[in-house]
CSV table of C-alpha atoms in Angstrom, one decimal:
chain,number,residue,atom,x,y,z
A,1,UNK,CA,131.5,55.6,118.0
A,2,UNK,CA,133.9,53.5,120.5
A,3,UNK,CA,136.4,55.4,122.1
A,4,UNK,CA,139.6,53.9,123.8
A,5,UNK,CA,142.2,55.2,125.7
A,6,UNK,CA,144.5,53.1,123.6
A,7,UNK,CA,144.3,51.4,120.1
A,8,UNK,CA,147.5,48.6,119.7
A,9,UNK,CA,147.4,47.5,116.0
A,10,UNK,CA,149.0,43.9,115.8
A,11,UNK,CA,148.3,41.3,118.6
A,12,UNK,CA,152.0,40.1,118.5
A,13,UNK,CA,154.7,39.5,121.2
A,14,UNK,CA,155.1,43.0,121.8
A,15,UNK,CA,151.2,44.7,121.0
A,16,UNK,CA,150.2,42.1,123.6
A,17,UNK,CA,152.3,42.9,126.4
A,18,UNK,CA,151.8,46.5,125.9
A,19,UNK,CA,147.9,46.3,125.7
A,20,UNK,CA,147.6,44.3,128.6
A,21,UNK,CA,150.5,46.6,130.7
A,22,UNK,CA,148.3,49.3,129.9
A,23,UNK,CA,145.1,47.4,130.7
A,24,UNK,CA,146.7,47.2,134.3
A,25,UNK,CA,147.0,50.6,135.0
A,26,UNK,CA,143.3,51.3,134.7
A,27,UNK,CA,143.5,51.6,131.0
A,28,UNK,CA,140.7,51.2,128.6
A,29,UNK,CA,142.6,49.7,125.6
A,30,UNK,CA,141.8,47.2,122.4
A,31,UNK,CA,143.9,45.0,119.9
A,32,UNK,CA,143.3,44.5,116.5
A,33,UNK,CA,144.3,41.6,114.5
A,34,UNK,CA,144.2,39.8,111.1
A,35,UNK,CA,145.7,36.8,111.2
A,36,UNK,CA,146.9,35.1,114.4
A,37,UNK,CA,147.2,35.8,118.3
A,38,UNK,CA,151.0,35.8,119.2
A,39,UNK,CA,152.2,37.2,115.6
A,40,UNK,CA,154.8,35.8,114.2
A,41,UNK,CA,156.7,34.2,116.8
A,42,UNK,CA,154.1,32.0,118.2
A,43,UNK,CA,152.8,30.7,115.0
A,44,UNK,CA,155.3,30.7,112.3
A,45,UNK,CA,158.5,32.1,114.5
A,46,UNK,CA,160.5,30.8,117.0
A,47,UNK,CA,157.5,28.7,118.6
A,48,UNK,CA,157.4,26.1,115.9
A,49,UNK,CA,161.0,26.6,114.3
A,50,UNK,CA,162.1,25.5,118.0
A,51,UNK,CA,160.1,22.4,117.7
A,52,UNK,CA,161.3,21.4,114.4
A,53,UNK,CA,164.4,21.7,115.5
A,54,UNK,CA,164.0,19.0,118.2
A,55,UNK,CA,161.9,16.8,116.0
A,56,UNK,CA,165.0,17.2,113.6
A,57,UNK,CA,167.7,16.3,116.2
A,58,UNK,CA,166.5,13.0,117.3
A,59,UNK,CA,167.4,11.3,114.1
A,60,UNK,CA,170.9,11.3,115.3
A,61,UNK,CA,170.1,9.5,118.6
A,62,UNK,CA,170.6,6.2,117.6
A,63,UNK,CA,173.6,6.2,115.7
A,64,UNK,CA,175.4,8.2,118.2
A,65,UNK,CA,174.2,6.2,120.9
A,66,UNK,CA,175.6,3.0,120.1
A,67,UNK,CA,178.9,3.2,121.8
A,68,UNK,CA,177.2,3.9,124.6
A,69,UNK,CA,175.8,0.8,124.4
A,70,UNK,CA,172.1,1.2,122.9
A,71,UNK,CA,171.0,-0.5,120.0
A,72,UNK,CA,167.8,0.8,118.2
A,73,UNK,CA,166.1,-0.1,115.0
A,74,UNK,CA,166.0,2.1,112.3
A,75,UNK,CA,163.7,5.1,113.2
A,76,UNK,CA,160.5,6.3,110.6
A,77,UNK,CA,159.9,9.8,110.4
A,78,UNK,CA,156.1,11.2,110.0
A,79,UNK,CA,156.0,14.3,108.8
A,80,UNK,CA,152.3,14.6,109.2
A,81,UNK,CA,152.1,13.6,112.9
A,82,UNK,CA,153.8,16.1,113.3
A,83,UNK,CA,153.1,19.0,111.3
A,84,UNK,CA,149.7,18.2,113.1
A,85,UNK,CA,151.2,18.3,116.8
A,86,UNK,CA,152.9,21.7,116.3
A,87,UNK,CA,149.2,22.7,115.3
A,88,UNK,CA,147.9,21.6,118.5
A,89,UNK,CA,150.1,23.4,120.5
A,90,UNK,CA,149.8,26.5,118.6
A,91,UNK,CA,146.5,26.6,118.9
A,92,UNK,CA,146.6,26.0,122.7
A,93,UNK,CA,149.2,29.1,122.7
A,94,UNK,CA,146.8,31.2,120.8
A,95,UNK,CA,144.3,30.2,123.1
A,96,UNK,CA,146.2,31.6,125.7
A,97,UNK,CA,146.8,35.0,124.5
A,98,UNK,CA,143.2,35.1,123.7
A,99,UNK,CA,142.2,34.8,127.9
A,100,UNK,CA,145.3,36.9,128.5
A,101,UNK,CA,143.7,39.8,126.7
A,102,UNK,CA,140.1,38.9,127.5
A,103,UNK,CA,141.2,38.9,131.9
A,104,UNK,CA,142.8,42.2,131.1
A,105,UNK,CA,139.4,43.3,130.0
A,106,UNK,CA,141.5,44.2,126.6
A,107,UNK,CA,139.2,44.5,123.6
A,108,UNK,CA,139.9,42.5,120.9
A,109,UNK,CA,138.9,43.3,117.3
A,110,UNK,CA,139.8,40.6,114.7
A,111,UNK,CA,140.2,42.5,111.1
A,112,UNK,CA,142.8,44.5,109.5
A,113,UNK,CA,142.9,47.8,111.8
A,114,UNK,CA,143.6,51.5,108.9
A,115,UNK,CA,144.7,54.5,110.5
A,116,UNK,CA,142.3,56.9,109.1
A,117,UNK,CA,144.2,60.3,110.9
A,118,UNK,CA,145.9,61.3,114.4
A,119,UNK,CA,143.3,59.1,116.6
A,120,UNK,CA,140.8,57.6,114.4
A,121,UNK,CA,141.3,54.0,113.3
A,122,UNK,CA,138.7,52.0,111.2
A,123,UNK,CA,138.4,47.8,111.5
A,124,UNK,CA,135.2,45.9,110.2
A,125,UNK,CA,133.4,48.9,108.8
A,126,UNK,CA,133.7,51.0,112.5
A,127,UNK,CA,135.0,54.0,112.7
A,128,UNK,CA,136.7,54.0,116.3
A,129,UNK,CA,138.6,56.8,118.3
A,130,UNK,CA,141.9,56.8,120.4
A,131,UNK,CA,143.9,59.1,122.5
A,132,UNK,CA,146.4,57.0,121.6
A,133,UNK,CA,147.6,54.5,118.8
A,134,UNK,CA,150.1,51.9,119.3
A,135,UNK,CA,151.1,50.3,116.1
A,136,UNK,CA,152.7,46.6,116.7
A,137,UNK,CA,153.0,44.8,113.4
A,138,UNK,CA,155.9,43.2,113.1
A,139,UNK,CA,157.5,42.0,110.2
A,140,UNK,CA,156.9,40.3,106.8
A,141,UNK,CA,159.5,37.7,105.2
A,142,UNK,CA,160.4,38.8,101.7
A,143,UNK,CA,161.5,37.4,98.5
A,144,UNK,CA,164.2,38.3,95.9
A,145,UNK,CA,163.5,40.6,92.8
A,146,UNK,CA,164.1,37.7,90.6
A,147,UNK,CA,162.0,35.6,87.6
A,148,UNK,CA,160.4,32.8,89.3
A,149,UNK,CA,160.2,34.3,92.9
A,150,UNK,CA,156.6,33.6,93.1
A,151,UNK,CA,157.4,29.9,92.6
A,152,UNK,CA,159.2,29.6,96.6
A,153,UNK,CA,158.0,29.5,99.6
A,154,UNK,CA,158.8,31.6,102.8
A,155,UNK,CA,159.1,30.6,106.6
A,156,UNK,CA,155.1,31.7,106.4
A,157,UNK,CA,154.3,28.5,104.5
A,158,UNK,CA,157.3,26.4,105.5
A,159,UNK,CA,155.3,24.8,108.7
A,160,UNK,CA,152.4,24.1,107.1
A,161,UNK,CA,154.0,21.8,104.0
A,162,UNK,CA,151.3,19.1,103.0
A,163,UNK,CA,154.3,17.0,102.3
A,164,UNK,CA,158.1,16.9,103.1
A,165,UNK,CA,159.8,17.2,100.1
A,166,UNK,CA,163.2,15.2,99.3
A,167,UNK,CA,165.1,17.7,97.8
A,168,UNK,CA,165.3,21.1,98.7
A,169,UNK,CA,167.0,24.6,98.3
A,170,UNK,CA,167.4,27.2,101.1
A,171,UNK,CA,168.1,30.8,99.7
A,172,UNK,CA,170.0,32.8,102.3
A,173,UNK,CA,172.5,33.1,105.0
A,174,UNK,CA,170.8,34.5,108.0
A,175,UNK,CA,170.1,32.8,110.9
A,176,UNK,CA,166.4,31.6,109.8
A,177,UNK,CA,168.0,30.0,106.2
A,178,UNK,CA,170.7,28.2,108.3
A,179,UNK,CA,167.9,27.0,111.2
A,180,UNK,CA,165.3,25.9,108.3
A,181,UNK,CA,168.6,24.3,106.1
A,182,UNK,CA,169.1,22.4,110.0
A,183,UNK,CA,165.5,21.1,110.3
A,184,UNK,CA,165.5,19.8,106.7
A,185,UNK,CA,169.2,18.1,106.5
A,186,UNK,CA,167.9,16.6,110.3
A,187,UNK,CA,164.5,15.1,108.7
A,188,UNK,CA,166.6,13.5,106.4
A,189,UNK,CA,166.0,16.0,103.2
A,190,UNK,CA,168.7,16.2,100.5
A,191,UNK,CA,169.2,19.7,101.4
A,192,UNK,CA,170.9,22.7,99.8
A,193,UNK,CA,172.6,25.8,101.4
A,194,UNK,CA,172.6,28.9,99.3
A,195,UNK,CA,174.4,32.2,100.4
A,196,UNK,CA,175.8,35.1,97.9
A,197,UNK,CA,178.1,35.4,100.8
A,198,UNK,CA,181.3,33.9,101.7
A,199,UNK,CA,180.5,33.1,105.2
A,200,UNK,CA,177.2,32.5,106.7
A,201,UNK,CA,175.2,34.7,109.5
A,202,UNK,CA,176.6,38.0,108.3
A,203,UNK,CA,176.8,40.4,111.0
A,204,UNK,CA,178.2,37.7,113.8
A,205,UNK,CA,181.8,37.6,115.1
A,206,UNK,CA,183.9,36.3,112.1
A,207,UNK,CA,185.4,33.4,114.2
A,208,UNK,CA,181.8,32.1,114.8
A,209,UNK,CA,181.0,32.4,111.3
A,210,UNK,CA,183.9,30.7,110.3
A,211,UNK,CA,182.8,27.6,112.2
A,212,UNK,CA,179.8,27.7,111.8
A,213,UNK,CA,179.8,27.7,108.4
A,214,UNK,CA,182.3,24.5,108.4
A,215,UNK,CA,180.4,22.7,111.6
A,216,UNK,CA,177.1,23.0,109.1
A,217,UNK,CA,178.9,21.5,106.1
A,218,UNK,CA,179.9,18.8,108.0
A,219,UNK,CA,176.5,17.6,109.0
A,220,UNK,CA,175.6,17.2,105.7
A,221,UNK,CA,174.0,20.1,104.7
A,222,UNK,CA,175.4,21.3,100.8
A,223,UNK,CA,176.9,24.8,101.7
A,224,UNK,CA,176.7,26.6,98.6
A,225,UNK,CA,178.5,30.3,98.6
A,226,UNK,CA,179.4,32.9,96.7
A,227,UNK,CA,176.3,32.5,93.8
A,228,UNK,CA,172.9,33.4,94.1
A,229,UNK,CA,169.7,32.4,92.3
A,230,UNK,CA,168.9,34.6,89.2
A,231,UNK,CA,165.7,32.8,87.8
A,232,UNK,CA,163.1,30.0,88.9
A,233,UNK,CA,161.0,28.0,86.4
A,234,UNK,CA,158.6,25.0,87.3
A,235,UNK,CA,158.3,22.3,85.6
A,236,UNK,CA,157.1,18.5,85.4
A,237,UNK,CA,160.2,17.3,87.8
A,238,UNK,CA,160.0,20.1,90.1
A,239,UNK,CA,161.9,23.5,90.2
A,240,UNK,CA,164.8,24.5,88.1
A,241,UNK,CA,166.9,27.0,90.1
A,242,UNK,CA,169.6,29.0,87.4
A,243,UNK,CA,172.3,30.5,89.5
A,244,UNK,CA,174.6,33.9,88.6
A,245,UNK,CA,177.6,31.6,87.6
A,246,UNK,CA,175.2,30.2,84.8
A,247,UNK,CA,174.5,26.6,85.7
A,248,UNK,CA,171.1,25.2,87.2
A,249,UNK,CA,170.0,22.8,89.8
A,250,UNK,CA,166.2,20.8,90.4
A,251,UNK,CA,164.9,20.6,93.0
A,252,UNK,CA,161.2,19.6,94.6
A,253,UNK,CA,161.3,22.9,96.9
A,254,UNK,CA,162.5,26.2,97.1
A,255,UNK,CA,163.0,28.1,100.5
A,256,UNK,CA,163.7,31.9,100.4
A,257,UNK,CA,165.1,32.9,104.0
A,258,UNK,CA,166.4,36.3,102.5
A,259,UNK,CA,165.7,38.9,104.7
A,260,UNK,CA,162.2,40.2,106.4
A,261,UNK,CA,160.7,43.5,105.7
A,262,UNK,CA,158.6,45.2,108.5
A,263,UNK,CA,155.1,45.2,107.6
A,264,UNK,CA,153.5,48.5,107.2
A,265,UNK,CA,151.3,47.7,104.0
A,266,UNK,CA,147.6,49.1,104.1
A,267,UNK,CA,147.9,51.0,107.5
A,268,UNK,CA,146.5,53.7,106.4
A,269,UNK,CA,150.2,55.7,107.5
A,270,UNK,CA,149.4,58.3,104.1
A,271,UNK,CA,146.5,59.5,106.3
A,272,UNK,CA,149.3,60.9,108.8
A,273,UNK,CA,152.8,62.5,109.4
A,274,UNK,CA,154.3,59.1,110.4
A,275,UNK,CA,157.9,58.8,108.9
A,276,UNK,CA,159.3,55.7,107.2
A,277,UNK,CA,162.8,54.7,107.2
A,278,UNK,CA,164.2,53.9,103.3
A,279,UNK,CA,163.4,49.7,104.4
A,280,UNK,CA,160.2,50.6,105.5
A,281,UNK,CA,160.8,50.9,109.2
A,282,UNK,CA,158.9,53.4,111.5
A,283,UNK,CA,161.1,56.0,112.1
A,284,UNK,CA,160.3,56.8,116.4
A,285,UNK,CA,162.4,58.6,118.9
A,286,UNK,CA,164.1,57.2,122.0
A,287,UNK,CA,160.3,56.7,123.8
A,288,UNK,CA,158.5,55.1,120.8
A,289,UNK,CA,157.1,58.4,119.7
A,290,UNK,CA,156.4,58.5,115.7
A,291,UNK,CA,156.4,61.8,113.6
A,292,UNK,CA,152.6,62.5,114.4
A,293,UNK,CA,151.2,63.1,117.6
A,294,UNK,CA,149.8,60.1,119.4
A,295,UNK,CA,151.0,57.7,117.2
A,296,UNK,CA,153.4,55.4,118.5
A,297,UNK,CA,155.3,51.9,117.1
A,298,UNK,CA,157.6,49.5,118.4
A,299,UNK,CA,158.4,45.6,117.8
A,300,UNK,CA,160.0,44.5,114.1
A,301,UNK,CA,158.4,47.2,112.7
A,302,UNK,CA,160.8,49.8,114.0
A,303,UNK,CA,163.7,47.8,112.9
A,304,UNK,CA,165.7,48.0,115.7
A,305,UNK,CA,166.8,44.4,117.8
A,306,UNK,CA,164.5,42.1,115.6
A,307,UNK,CA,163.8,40.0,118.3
A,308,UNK,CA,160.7,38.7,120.6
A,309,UNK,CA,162.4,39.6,124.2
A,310,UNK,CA,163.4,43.0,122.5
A,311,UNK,CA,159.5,43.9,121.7
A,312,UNK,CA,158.4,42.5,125.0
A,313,UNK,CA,160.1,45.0,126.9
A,314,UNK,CA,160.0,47.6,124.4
A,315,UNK,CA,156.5,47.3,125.2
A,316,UNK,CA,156.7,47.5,129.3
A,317,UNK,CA,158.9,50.4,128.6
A,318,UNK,CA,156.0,52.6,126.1
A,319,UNK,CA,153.7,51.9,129.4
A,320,UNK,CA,155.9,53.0,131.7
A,321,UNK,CA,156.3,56.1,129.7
A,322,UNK,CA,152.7,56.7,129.2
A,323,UNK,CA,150.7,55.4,131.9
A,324,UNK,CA,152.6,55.0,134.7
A,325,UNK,CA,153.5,58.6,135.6
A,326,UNK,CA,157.2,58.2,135.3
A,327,UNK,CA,159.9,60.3,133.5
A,328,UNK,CA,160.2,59.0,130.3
A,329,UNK,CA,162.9,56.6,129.3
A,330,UNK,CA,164.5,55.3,126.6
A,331,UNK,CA,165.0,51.8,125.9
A,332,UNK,CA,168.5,50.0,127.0
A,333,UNK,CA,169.2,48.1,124.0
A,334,UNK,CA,172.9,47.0,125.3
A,335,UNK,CA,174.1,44.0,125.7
A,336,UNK,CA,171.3,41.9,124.2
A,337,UNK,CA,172.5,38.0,124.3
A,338,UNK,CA,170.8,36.1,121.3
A,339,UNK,CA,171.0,32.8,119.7
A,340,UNK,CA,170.7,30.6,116.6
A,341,UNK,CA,169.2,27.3,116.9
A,342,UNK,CA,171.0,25.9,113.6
A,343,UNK,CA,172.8,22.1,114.0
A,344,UNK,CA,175.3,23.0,116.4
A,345,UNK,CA,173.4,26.3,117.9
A,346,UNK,CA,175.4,29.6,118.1
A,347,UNK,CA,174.7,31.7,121.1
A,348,UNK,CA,176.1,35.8,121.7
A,349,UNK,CA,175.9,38.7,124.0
A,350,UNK,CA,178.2,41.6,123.7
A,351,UNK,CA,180.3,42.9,120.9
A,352,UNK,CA,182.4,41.6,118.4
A,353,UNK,CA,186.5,41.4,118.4
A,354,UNK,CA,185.8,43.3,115.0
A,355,UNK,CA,183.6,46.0,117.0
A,356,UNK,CA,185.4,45.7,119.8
A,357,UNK,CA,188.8,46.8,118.0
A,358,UNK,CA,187.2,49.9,116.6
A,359,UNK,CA,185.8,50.8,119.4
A,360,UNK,CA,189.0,49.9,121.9
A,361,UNK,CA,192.7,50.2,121.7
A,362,UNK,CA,194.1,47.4,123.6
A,363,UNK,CA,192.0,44.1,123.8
A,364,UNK,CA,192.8,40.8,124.7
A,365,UNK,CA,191.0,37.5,122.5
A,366,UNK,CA,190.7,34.1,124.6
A,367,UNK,CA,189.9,31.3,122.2
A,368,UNK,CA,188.8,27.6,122.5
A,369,UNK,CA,187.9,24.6,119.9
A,370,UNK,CA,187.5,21.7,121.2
A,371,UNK,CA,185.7,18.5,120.9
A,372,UNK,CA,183.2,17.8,123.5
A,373,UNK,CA,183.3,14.8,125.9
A,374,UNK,CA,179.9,13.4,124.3
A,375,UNK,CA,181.7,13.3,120.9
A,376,UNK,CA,184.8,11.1,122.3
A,377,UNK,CA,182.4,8.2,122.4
A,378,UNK,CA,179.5,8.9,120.2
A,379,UNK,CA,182.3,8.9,117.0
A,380,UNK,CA,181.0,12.5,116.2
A,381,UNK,CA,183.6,14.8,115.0
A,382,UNK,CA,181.2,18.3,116.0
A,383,UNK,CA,183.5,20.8,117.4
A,384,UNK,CA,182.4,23.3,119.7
A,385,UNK,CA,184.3,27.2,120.0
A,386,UNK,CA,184.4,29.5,122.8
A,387,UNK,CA,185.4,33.0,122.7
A,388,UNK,CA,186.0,36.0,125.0
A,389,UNK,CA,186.8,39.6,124.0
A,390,UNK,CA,188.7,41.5,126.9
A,391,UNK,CA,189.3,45.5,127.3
A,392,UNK,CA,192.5,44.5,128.4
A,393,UNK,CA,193.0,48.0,130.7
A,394,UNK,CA,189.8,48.0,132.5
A,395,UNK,CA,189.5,43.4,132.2
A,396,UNK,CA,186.4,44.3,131.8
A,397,UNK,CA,184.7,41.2,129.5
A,398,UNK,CA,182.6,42.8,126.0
A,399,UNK,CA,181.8,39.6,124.8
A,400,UNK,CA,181.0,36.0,124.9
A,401,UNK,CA,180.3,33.9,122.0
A,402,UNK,CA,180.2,30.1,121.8
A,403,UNK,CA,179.3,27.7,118.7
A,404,UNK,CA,177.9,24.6,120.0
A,405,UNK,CA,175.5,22.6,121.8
A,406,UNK,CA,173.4,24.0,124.1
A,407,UNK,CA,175.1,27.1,123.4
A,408,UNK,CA,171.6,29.6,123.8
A,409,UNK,CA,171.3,27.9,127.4
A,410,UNK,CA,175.0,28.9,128.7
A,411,UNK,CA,175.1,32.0,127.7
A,412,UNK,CA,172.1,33.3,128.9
A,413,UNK,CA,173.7,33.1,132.3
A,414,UNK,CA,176.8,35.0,130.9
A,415,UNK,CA,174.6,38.0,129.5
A,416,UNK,CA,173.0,38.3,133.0
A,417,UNK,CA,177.4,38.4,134.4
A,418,UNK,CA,177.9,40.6,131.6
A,419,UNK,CA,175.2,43.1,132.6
A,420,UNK,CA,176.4,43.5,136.1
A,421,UNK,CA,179.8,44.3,134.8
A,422,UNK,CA,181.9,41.1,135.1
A,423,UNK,CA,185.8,40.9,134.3
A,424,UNK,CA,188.1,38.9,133.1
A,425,UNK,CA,189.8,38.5,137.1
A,426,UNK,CA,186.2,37.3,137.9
A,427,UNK,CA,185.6,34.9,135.8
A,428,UNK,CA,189.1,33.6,135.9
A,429,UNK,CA,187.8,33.2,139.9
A,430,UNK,CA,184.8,31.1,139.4
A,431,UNK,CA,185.0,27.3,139.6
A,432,UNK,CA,183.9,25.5,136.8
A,433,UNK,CA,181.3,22.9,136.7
A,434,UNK,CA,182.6,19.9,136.0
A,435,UNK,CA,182.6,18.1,133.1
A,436,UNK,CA,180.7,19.7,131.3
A,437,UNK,CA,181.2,22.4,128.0
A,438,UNK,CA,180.4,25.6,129.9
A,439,UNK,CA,183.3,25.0,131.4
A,440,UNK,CA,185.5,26.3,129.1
A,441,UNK,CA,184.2,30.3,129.5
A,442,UNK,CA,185.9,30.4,133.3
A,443,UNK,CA,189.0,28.0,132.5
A,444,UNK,CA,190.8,30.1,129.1
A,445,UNK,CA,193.7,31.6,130.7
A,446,UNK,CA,195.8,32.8,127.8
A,447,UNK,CA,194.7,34.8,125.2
A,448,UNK,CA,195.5,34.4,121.5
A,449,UNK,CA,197.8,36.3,119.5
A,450,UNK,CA,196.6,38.3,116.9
């Protein structure tokens, strides 16, 4: 029987960097997969959705580049080429995780790993031992409890489409149904939005929803709110999507981006004292520890920060707690910037003004639409909001938000300002780069009234 010093079930972003971490120290650890190196952000994630988004964007090129003097003839778009190209380079990525794990002398077990009791895990018909069992398995899209569910597809197929369809219907509001409703609309789909909500991305600062939600209807994109689906039939023209108000809609594809559930199916958890959350999360405390001895879990499955950075250092954190001979730590899950590559990309870090007026009593806003120099030309009519949120006693800044174009890149330099503490005074202080959008965040002087 194999023993390890560590078992990490789930060869994702996170049960990577912890089993190799751990490897480092002197560790004798192994991974178990069943589906793919990198997990869900590496092959049907961030990692592809990113390069569908750029493959989308390029079809507006040559129309806005005319005034600036470029003629081009009318582009062709090959699905195919490349579906197949994303392959590639997944496969290279997956390559590399592989010789990652294998030059950290990591173990890697490809099967479905079941936790059989505190430090005993089965995989492939071997019963192995553990001092310790990490388990890293992210998340699992899911579908709505509604007739005809079965008949759409999830982000897990979406990449992998034989064909790109002409007419399609995104279920959700989140930021993947508004990044896939992006890709589509971009590639030239007759493509439909929707969201049981009245605004889309729930959760974000109401001002960026609010243009969001108008920027995306702009571009073409049929922004559908306030309804659902209730029931999905197929039939010889496609899919027949009935809606809560009571009228219906065919289409050739349905998209469900409704919400991801973390994936804890078939682990075997019965077989110990590991507590679930009512959606299915891993309950852990403060250093990853679960309800049963030994038996940690961070990543998606916890259901914290759903993100890929988040699980990467959740992960250097678990082997600084258990194999570095530190004091244990918790996790500093404050102020996490994040973005969402939809057509034009919203970018955070920091509260809300809605969070920041519950938590404060005196706040300042500092607010700016604008059209971007780009747009003046091109004949686009995209607009592009800024936003600060001020503790107006201490001028210390609690957010930054910005809708926009390259929006993820400038604010990931704000989040790093942000996390050292900057004010108001100080940003008022810096000189702007000029001209260019980013601009904006060190020029708003006055704020808005409220």
């Amino acid at each position: 029987m194999s023993h390890f010093d560590l078992f990490v079930i789930g060869a994702g972003s996170g049960g990577v960097r912890a089993a190799r971490m751990a490897a480092a120290q002197g560790v004798k650890v192994a991974v178990a997969e069943s589906r793919y190196l990198g997990g869900t952000c590496v092959n049907v994630g961030c990692v592809p959705k990113k390069l569908f988004v750029y493959a989308s964007e390029f079809v507006a090129a040559p129309e806005a580049s005319k005034n600036f003097g470029w003629d081009f003839e009318v582009p062709q778009f090959n699905w195919q080429r490349l579906r197949e190209n994303k392959n590639t380079e997944i496969a290279r990525l997956n390559g590399i995780y592989q010789r990652l794990l294998d030059n950290s002398e990591v173990t890697t077990f490809d099967g479905a790993a079941k936790i059989e009791g505190p430090g005993k895990v089965s995989i492939n018909g071997e019963v192995i031992t553990a001092d310790k069992i990490l388990i890293a398995t992210g998340g699992w899209p899911s579908k709505p409890d509604i007739e005809g569910a079965e008949q759409g597809i999830t982000s897990n197929e979406f990449f992998f489409l034989e064909e790109l369809p002409k007419k399609v219907l995104v279920v959700g509001g989140g930021y993947i149904a508004v990044e896939f409703a992006g890709i589509l609309n971009g590639l030239g789909v007759d493509t439909k939005l929707s969201y049981r909500g009245d605004k889309l991305i729930r959760g974000f600062d109401e001002d960026v929803r609010s243009h969001l939600t108008t920027e995306v209807a702009k571009s073409g994109i049929d922004v559908d709110l306030g309804r659902s689906p209730q029931k999905i039939t197929k039939t010889e023209d496609g899919y027949v999507v009935e809606f809560s108000t009571g009228d219906a809609l065919t289409v050739d594809l349905v998209v469900f981006a409704t919400g991801r559930s973390p994936l804890t199916d078939q682990l075997g958890l019965e077989n110990t004292n590991v507590q679930l959350a009512e959606n299915g999360a891993i309950k852990v405390n403060e250093y990853f520890e679960t309800s049963e001895a030994g038996i940690f879990a961070l990543g998606d499955v916890i259901d914290r920060v759903q993100l890929t950075p988040v699980a990467l250092h959740e992960a250097m954190q678990f082997v600084a707690n258990e194999f570095k001979g530190l004091p244990k730590k918790g996790m500093d899950y404050d102020l996490i910037a994040s973005a969402v590559f939809s057509q034009p990309n919203v970018a955070t870090v920091g509260i809300t003004e809605q969070q920041a007026n519950e938590r404060f009593s005196n706040i300042d806003i500092y607010l700016s639409e604008f059209r971007a120099l780009k747009e003046t030309i091109s004949g686009g009519d995209a607009r592009t909001l800024m936003k600060i949120i001020v503790d107006k006693d201490s001028d210390k800044v609690l957010g930054m938000h910005m809708v926009g174009e390259h929006a993820g890149e400038i604010i990931q330099g704000f989040a790093a300002a942000m996390k050292m503490g900057i004010t108001k005074t100080v940003l008022d202080s810096t000189v702007g780069i000029h001209p260019t959008s980013a601009e904006e965040f060190v020029t708003m002087r006055e704020p808005v009234s409220r």
